[in-house]
Short mmCIF file of C-alpha atoms (C1' of nucleotides) in Angstrom, two decimals:
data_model
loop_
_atom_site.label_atom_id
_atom_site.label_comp_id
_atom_site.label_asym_id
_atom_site.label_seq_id
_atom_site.Cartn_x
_atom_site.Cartn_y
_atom_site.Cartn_z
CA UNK J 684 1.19 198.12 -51.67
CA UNK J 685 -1.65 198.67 -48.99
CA UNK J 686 -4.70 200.10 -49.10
CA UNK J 687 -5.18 203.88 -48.07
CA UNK J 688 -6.21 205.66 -45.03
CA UNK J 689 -9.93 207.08 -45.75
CA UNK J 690 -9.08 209.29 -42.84
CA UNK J 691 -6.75 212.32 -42.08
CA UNK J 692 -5.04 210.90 -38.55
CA UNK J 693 -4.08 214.71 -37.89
CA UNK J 694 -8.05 215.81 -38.53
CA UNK J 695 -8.61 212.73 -36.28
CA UNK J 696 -6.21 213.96 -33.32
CA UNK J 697 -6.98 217.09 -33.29
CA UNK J 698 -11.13 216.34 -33.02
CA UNK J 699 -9.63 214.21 -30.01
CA UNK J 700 -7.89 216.48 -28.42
CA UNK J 701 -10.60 218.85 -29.04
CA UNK J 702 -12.98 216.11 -26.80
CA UNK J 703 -10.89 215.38 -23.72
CA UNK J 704 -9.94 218.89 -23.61
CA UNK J 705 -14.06 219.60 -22.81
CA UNK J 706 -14.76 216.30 -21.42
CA UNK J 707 -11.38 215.57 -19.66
CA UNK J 708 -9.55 212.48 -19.43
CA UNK J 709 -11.82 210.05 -17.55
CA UNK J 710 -15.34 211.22 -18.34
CA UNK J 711 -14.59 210.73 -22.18
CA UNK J 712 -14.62 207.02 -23.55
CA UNK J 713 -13.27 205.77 -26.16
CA UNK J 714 -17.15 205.48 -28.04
CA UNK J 715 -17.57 209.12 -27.59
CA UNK J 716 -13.91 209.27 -29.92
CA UNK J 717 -14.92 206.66 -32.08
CA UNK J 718 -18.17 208.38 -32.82
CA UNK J 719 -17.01 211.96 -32.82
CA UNK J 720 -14.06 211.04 -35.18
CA UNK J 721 -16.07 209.49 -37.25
CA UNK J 722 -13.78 206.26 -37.60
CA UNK J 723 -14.18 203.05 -37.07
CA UNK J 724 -13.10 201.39 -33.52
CA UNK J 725 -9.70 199.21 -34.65
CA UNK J 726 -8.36 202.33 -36.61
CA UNK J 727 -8.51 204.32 -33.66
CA UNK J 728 -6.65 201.65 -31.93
CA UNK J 729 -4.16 201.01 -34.35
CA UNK J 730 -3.33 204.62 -35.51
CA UNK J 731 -3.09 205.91 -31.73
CA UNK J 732 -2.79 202.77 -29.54
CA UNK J 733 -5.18 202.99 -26.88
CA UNK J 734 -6.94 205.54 -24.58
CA UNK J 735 -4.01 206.90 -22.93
CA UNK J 736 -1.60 207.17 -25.78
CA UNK J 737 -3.77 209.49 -27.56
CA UNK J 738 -4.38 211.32 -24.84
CA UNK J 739 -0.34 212.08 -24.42
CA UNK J 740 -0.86 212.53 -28.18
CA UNK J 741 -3.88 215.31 -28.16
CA UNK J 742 -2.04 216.80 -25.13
CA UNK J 743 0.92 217.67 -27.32
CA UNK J 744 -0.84 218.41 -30.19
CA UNK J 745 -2.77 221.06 -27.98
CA UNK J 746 0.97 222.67 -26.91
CA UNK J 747 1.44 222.59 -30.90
CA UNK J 748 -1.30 224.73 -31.49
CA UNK J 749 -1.38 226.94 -27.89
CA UNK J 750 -0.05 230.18 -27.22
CA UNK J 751 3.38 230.78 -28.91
CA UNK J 752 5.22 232.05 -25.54
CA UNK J 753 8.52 232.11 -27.86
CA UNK J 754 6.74 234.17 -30.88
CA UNK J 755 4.80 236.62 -28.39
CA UNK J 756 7.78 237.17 -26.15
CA UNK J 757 11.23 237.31 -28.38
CA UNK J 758 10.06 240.13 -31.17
CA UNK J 759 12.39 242.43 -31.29
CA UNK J 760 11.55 246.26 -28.65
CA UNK J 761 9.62 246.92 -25.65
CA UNK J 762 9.32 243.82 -23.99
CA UNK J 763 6.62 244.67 -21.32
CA UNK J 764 3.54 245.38 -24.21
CA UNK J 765 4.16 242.12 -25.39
CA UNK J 766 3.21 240.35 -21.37
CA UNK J 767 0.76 242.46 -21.01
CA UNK J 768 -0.88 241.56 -23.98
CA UNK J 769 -0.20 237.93 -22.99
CA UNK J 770 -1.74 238.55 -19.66
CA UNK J 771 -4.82 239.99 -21.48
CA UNK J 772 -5.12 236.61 -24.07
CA UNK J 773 -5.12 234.59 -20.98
CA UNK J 774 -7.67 237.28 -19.56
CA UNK J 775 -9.73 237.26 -22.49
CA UNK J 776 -10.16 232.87 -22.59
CA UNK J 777 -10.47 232.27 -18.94
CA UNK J 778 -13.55 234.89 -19.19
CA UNK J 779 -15.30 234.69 -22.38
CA UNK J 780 -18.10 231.91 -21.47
CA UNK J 781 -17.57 230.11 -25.08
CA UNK J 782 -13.69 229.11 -23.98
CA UNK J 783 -13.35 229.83 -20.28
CA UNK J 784 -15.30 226.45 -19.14
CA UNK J 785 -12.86 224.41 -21.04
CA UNK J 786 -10.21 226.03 -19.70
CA UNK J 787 -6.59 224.90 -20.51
CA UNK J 788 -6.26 220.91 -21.63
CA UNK J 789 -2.66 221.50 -19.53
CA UNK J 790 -4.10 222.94 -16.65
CA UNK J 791 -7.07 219.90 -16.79
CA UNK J 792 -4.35 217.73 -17.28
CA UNK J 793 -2.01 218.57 -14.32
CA UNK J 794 -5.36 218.58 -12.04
CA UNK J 795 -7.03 215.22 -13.23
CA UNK J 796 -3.88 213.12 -14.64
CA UNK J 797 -0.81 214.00 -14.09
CA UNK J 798 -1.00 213.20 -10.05
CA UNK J 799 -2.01 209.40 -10.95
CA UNK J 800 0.78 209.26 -13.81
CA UNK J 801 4.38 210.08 -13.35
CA UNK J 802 4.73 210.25 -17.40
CA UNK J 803 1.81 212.68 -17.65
CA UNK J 804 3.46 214.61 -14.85
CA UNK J 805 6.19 215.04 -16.27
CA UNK J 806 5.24 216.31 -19.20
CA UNK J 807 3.37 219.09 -17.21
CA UNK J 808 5.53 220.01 -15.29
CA UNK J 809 7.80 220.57 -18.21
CA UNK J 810 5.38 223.25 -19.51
CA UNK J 811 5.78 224.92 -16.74
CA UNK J 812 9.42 225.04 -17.21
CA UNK J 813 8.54 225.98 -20.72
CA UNK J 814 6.82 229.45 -19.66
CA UNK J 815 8.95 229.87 -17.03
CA UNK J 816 11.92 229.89 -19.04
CA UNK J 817 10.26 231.86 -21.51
CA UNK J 818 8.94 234.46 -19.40
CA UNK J 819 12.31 234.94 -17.63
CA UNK J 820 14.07 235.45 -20.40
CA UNK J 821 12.02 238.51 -21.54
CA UNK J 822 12.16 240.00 -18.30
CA UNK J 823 15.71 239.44 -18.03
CA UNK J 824 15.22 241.36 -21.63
CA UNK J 825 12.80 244.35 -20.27
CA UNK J 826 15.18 244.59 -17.02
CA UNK J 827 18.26 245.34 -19.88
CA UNK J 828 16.06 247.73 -21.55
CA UNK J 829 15.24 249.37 -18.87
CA UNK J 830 11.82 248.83 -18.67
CA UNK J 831 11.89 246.89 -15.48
CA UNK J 832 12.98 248.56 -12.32
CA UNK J 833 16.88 247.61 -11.42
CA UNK J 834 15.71 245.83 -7.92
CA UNK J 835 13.38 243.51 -9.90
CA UNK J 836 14.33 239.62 -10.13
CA UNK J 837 13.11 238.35 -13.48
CA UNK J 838 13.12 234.15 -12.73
CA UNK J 839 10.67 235.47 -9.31
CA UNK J 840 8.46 237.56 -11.56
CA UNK J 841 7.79 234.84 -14.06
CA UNK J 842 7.56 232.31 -11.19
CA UNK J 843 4.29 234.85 -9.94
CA UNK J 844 3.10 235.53 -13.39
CA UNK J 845 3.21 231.49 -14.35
CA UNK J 846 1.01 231.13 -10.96
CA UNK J 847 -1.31 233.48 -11.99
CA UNK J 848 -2.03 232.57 -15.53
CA UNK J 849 -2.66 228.88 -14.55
CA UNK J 850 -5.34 230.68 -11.01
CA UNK J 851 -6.93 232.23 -13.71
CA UNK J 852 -7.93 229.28 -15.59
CA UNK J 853 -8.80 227.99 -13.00
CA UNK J 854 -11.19 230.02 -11.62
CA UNK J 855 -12.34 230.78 -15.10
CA UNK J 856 -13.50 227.38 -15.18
CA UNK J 857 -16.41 228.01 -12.64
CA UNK J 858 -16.78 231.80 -12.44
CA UNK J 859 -18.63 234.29 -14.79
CA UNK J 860 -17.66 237.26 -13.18
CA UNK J 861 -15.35 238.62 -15.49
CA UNK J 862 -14.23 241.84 -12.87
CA UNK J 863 -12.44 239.21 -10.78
CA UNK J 864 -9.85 237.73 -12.95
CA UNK J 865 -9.16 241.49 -15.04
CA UNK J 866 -8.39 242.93 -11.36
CA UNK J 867 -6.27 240.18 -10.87
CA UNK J 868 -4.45 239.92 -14.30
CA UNK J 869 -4.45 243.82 -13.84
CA UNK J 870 -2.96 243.74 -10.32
CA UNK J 871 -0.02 241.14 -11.31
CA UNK J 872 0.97 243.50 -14.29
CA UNK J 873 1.07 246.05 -11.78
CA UNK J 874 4.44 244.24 -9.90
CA UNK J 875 5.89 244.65 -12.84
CA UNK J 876 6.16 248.90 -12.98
CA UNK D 1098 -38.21 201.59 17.71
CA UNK D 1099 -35.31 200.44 14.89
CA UNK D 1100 -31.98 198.99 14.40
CA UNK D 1101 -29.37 201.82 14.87
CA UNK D 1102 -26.43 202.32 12.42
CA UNK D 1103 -23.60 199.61 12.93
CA UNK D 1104 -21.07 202.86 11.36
CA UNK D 1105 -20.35 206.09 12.05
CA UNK D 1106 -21.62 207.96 9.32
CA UNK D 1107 -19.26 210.97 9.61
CA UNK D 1108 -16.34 208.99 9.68
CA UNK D 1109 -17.72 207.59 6.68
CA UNK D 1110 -18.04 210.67 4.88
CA UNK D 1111 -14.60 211.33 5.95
CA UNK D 1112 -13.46 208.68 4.27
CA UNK D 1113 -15.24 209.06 1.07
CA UNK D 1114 -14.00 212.89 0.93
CA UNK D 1115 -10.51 211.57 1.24
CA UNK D 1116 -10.90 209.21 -1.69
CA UNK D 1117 -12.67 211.51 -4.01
CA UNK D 1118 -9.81 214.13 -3.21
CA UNK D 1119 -7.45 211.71 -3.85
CA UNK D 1120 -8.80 209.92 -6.85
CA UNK D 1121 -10.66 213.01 -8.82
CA UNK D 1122 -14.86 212.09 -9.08
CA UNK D 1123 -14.80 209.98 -12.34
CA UNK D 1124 -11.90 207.54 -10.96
CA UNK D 1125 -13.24 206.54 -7.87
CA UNK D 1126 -15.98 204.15 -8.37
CA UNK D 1127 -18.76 203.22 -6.21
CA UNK D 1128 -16.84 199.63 -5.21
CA UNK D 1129 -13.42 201.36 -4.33
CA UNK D 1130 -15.85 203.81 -1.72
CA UNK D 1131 -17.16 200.63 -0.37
CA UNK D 1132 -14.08 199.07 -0.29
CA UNK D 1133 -12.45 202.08 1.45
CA UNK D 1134 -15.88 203.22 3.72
CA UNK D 1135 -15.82 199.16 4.99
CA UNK D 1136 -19.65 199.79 4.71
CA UNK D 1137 -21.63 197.37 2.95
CA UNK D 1138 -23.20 198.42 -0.49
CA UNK D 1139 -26.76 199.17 0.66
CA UNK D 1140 -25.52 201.00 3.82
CA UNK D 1141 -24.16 203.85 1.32
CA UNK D 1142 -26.75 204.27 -0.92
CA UNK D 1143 -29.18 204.43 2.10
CA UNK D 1144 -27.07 206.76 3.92
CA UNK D 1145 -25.70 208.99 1.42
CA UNK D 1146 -27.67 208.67 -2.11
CA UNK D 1147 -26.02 208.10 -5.00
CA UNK D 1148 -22.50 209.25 -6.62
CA UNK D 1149 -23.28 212.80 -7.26
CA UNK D 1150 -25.12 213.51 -3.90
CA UNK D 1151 -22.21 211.75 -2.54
CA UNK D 1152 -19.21 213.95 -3.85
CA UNK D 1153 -21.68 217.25 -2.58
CA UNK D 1154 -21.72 215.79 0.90
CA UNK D 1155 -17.62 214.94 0.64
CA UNK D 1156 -17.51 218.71 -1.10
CA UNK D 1157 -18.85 220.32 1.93
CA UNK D 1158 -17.51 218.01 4.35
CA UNK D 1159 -13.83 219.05 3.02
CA UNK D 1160 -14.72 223.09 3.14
CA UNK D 1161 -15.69 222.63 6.78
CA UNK D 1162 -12.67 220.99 8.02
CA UNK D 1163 -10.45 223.35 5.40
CA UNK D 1164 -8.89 226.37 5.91
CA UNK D 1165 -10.31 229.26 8.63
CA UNK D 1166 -9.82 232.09 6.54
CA UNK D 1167 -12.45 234.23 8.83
CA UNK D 1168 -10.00 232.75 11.74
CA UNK D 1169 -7.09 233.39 10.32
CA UNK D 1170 -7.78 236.96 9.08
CA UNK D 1171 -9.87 238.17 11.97
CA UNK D 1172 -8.06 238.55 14.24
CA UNK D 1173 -7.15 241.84 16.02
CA UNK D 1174 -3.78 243.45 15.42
CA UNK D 1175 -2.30 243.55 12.34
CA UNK D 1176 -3.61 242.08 9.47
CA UNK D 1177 -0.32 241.33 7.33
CA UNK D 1178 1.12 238.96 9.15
CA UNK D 1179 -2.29 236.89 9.19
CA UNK D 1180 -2.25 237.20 5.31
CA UNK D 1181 1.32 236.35 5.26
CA UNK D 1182 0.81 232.85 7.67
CA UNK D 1183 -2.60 232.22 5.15
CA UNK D 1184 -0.11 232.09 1.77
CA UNK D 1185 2.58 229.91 3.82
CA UNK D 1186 0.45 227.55 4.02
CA UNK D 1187 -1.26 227.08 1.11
CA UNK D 1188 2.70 227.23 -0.25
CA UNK D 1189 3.53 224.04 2.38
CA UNK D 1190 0.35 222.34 1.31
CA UNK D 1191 1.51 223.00 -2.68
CA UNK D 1192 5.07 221.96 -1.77
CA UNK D 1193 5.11 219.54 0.57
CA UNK D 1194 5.52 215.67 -1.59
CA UNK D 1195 2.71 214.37 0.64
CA UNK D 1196 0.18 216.92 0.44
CA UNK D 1197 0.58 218.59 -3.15
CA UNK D 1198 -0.11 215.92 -5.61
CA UNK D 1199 -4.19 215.44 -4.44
CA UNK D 1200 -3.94 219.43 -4.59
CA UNK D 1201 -7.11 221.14 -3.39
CA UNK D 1202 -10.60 219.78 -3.14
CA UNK D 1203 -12.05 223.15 -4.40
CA UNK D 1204 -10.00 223.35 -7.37
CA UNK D 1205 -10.11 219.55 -8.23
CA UNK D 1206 -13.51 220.39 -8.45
CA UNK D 1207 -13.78 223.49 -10.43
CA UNK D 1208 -11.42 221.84 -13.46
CA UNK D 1209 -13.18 218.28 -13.35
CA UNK D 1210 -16.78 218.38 -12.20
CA UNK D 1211 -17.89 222.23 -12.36
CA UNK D 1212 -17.54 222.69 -16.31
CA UNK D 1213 -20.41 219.83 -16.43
CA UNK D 1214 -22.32 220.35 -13.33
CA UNK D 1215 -24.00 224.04 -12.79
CA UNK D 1216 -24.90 223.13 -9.16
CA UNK D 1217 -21.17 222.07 -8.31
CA UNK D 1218 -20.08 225.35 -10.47
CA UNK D 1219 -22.41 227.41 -7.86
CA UNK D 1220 -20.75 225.91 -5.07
CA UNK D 1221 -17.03 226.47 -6.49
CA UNK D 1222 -17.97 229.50 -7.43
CA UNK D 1223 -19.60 230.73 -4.33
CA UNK D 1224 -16.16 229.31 -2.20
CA UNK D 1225 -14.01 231.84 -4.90
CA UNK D 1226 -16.64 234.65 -3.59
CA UNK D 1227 -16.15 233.56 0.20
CA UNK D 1228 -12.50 233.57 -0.04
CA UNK D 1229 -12.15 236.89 -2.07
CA UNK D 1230 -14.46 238.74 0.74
CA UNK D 1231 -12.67 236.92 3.66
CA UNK D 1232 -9.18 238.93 1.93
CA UNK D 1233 -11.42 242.22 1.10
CA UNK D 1234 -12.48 242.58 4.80
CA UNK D 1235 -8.83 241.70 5.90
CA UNK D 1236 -7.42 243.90 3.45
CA UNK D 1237 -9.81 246.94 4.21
CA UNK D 1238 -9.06 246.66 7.77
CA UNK D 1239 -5.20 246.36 6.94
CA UNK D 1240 -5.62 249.34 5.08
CA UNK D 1241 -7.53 251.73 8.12
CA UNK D 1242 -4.42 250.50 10.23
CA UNK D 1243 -1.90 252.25 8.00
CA UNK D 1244 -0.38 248.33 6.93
CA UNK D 1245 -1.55 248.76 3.23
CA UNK D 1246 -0.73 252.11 1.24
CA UNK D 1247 -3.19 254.49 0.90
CA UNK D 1248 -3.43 254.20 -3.14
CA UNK D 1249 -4.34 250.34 -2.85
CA UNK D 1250 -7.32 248.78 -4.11
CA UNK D 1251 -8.36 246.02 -1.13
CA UNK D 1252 -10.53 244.15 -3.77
CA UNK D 1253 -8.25 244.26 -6.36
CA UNK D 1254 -5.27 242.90 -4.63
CA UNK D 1255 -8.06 239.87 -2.81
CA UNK D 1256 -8.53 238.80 -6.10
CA UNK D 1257 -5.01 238.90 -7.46
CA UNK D 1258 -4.06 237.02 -4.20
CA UNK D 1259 -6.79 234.27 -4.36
CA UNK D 1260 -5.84 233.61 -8.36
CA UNK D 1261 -2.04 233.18 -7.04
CA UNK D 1262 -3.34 231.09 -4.26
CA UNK D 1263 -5.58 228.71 -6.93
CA UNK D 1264 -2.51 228.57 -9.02
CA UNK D 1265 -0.07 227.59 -6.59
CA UNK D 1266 -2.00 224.52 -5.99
CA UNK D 1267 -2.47 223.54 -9.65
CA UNK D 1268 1.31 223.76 -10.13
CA UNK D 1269 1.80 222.28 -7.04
CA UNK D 1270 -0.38 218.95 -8.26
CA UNK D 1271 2.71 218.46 -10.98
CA UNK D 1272 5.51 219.47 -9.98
CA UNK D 1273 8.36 219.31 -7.66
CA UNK D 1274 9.83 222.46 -7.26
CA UNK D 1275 9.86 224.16 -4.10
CA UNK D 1276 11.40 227.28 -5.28
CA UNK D 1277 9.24 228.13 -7.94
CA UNK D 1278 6.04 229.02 -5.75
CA UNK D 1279 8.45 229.96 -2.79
CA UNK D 1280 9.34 232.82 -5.28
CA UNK D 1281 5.56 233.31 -6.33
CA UNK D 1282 4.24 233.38 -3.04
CA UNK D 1283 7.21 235.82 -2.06
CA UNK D 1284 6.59 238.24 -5.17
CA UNK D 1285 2.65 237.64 -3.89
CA UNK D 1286 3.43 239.10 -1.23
CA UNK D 1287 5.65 241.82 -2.05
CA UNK D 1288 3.01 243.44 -4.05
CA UNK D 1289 1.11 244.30 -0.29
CA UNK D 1290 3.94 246.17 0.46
"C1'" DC V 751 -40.54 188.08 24.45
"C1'" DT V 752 -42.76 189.88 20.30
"C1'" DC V 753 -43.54 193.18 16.90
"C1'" DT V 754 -41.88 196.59 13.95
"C1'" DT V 755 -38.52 199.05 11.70
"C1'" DT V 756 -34.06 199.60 9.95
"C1'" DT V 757 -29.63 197.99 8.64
"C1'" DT V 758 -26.85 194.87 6.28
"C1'" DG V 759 -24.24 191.84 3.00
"C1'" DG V 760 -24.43 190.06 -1.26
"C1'" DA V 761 -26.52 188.80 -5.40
"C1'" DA V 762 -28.21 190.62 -9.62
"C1'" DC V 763 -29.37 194.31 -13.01
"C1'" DG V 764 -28.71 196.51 -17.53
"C1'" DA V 765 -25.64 199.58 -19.39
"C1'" DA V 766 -21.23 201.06 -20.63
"C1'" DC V 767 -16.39 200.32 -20.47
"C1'" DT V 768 -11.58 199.17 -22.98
"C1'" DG V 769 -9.59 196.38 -26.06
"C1'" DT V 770 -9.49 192.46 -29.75
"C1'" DC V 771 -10.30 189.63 -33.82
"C1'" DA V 772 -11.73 187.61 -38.09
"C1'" DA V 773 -13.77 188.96 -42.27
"C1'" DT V 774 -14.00 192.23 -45.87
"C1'" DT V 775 -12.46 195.91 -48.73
"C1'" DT V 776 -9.20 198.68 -51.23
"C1'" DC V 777 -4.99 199.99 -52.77
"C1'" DG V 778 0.07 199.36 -55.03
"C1'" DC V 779 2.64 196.46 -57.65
"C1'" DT V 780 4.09 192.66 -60.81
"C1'" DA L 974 -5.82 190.70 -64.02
"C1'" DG L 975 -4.49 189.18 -59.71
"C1'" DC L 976 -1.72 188.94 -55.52
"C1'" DG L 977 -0.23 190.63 -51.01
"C1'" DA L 978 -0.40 194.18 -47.57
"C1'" DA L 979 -2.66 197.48 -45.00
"C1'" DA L 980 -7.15 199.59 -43.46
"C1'" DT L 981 -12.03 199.23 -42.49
"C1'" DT L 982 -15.94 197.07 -40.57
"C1'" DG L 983 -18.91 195.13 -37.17
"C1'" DA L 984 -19.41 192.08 -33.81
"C1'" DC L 985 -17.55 190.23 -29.77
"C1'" DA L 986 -15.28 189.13 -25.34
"C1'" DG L 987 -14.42 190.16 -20.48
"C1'" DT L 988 -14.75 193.71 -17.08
"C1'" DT L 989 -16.46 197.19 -14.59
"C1'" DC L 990 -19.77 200.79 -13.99
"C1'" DG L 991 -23.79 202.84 -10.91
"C1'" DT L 992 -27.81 201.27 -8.99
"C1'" DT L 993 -31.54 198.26 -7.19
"C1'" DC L 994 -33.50 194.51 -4.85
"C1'" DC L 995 -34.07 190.99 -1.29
"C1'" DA L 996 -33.83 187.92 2.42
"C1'" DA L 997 -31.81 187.69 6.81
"C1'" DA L 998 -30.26 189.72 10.98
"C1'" DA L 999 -30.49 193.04 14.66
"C1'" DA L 1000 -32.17 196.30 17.96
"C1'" DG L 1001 -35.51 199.51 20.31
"C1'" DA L 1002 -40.61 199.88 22.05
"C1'" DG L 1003 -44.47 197.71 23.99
#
DNA sequence: CTCTTTTTGGAACGAACTGTCAATTTCGCT
DNA sequence: AGCGAAATTGACAGTTCGTTCCAAAAAGAG
């Protein structure tokens, strides 16, 4: 007995997320959503609360929609194809100039949020336990399989590849020289043989 | 034949580099730098120019007073060591409770003002260029002295080094756990070897 | 001491900010 | 058909934003 939404709230959140993912956090207001969501001010409000609620809502709607660590990683043989052709997606957004300046909305997140709120923070930090986990567990995998060398610790490996993926967004961000993050992504594949 | 300044403008500047490290550029306002600076309104604009010219000056201010790589990797004798001190302390500064969370200047800057500023993207970018020849050079020499295996590519492993070094930071910003860059920088490291 | 130049604190500017509220519209249901 | 509940609409507060302006104060040069 109420009158319907004219809008799709998941269309909505995702043109959000879409917006402080280029913009970032601070620099977008909540005119620039209303008019880029096309909706009216007080249904933004009261389908998403305010500015900072839909921010922790497009941030996990972007982990919804990212890389599937779990998919790439847990198929079934060689392990070690499967990194390096996660090393290479990473490699292939941080350098293409139509993705690379946006970066990764987790990355901008743990650099522009998360340090001035302890919710936000934790929520990062617990995507980096996320990959972590993820990327130990298929080295632990590769190191059964023999594909990784007996002396190699699996948890330290992921700890260096995590560190890498997030420098190369980074540097992606404000860098067009693609040579300098493929010798790096190839370089850290390299400690794995 | 004028008034001189009541402040010391480079203590000033000081100041304001602090804040805009701290705070990220959109959340520090103009009236929390006054605040801060204890310089009157006027005084700032005067001295400095606006916002923007502002954050360029506090940009530069924070590269001169920030790491010596040419120090630090200059120096006679042997170069590994040097390289090894440079990574234990960007690991302290990405550790340590007080330090981590307002990360690095240079990569606060590259995620929130570079992607929307192509004169603050030359600057990031041109740091990322400085640091990676600062490690080529060390890394070269390294390698003429027999402390880097023949088959190493100097280049190659600068870059892989200063992605690791970006990412350390950006984890660093969110997160709480020493161990998990200890074990990056270590792997880092092993890969010289 | 006077003139000139600069600094200074604070008021004031228009614009933009987040969030709210009453009025209106549209639906489901009796 | 008409009633109640939810959603839209547009305007509206109350701040805060970056920036400018101005009168008063201060300090060196003559």
């Amino acid at each position: 007995m109420a009158r319907t939404k004219e809008f799709d709230p998941d269309a909505a959140l995702q043109k959000a997320m879409e917006l402080f993912w280029e913009r970032g956090y601070e620099a977008t207001s909540m005119s620039d959503l209303v008019e880029h969501l096309g909706i009216g001010r007080a249904s933004l409000y009261a389908t998403f609360g305010g500015k900072r609620e839909l921010y922790l809502k497009a941030y996990e709607r972007y982990l919804e929609n990212g890389v599937d660590f779990v998919g790439l990683l847990s198929q079934p043989g060689p392990v070690l194809p499967a990194i390096r052709r996660l090393v290479e997606l990473y490699l292939e957004e941080s350098t293409d100039p139509a993705t690379a300046p946006r970066g990764c909305l987790v990355v901008n997140t743990a650099v522009e949020v998360a340090p001035h709120d302890p919710v936000v923070a934790r929520r990062v930090e617990q995507n980096w336990d996320f990959v972590e986990t993820a990327l130990t567990s298929a080295l632990t995998r590769a190191k059964a399989q023999g594909e990784l060398p007996a002396g190699k610790d699996p948890r330290a490996l992921a700890r260096l590849l995590l560190t890498v993926l997030q420098g190369m967004r980074v540097i992606g961000k404000s860098s067009d020289n693609p040579a300098r993050l493929r010798d790096a992504a190839e370089q850290a594949l390299r400690v794995l043989e």
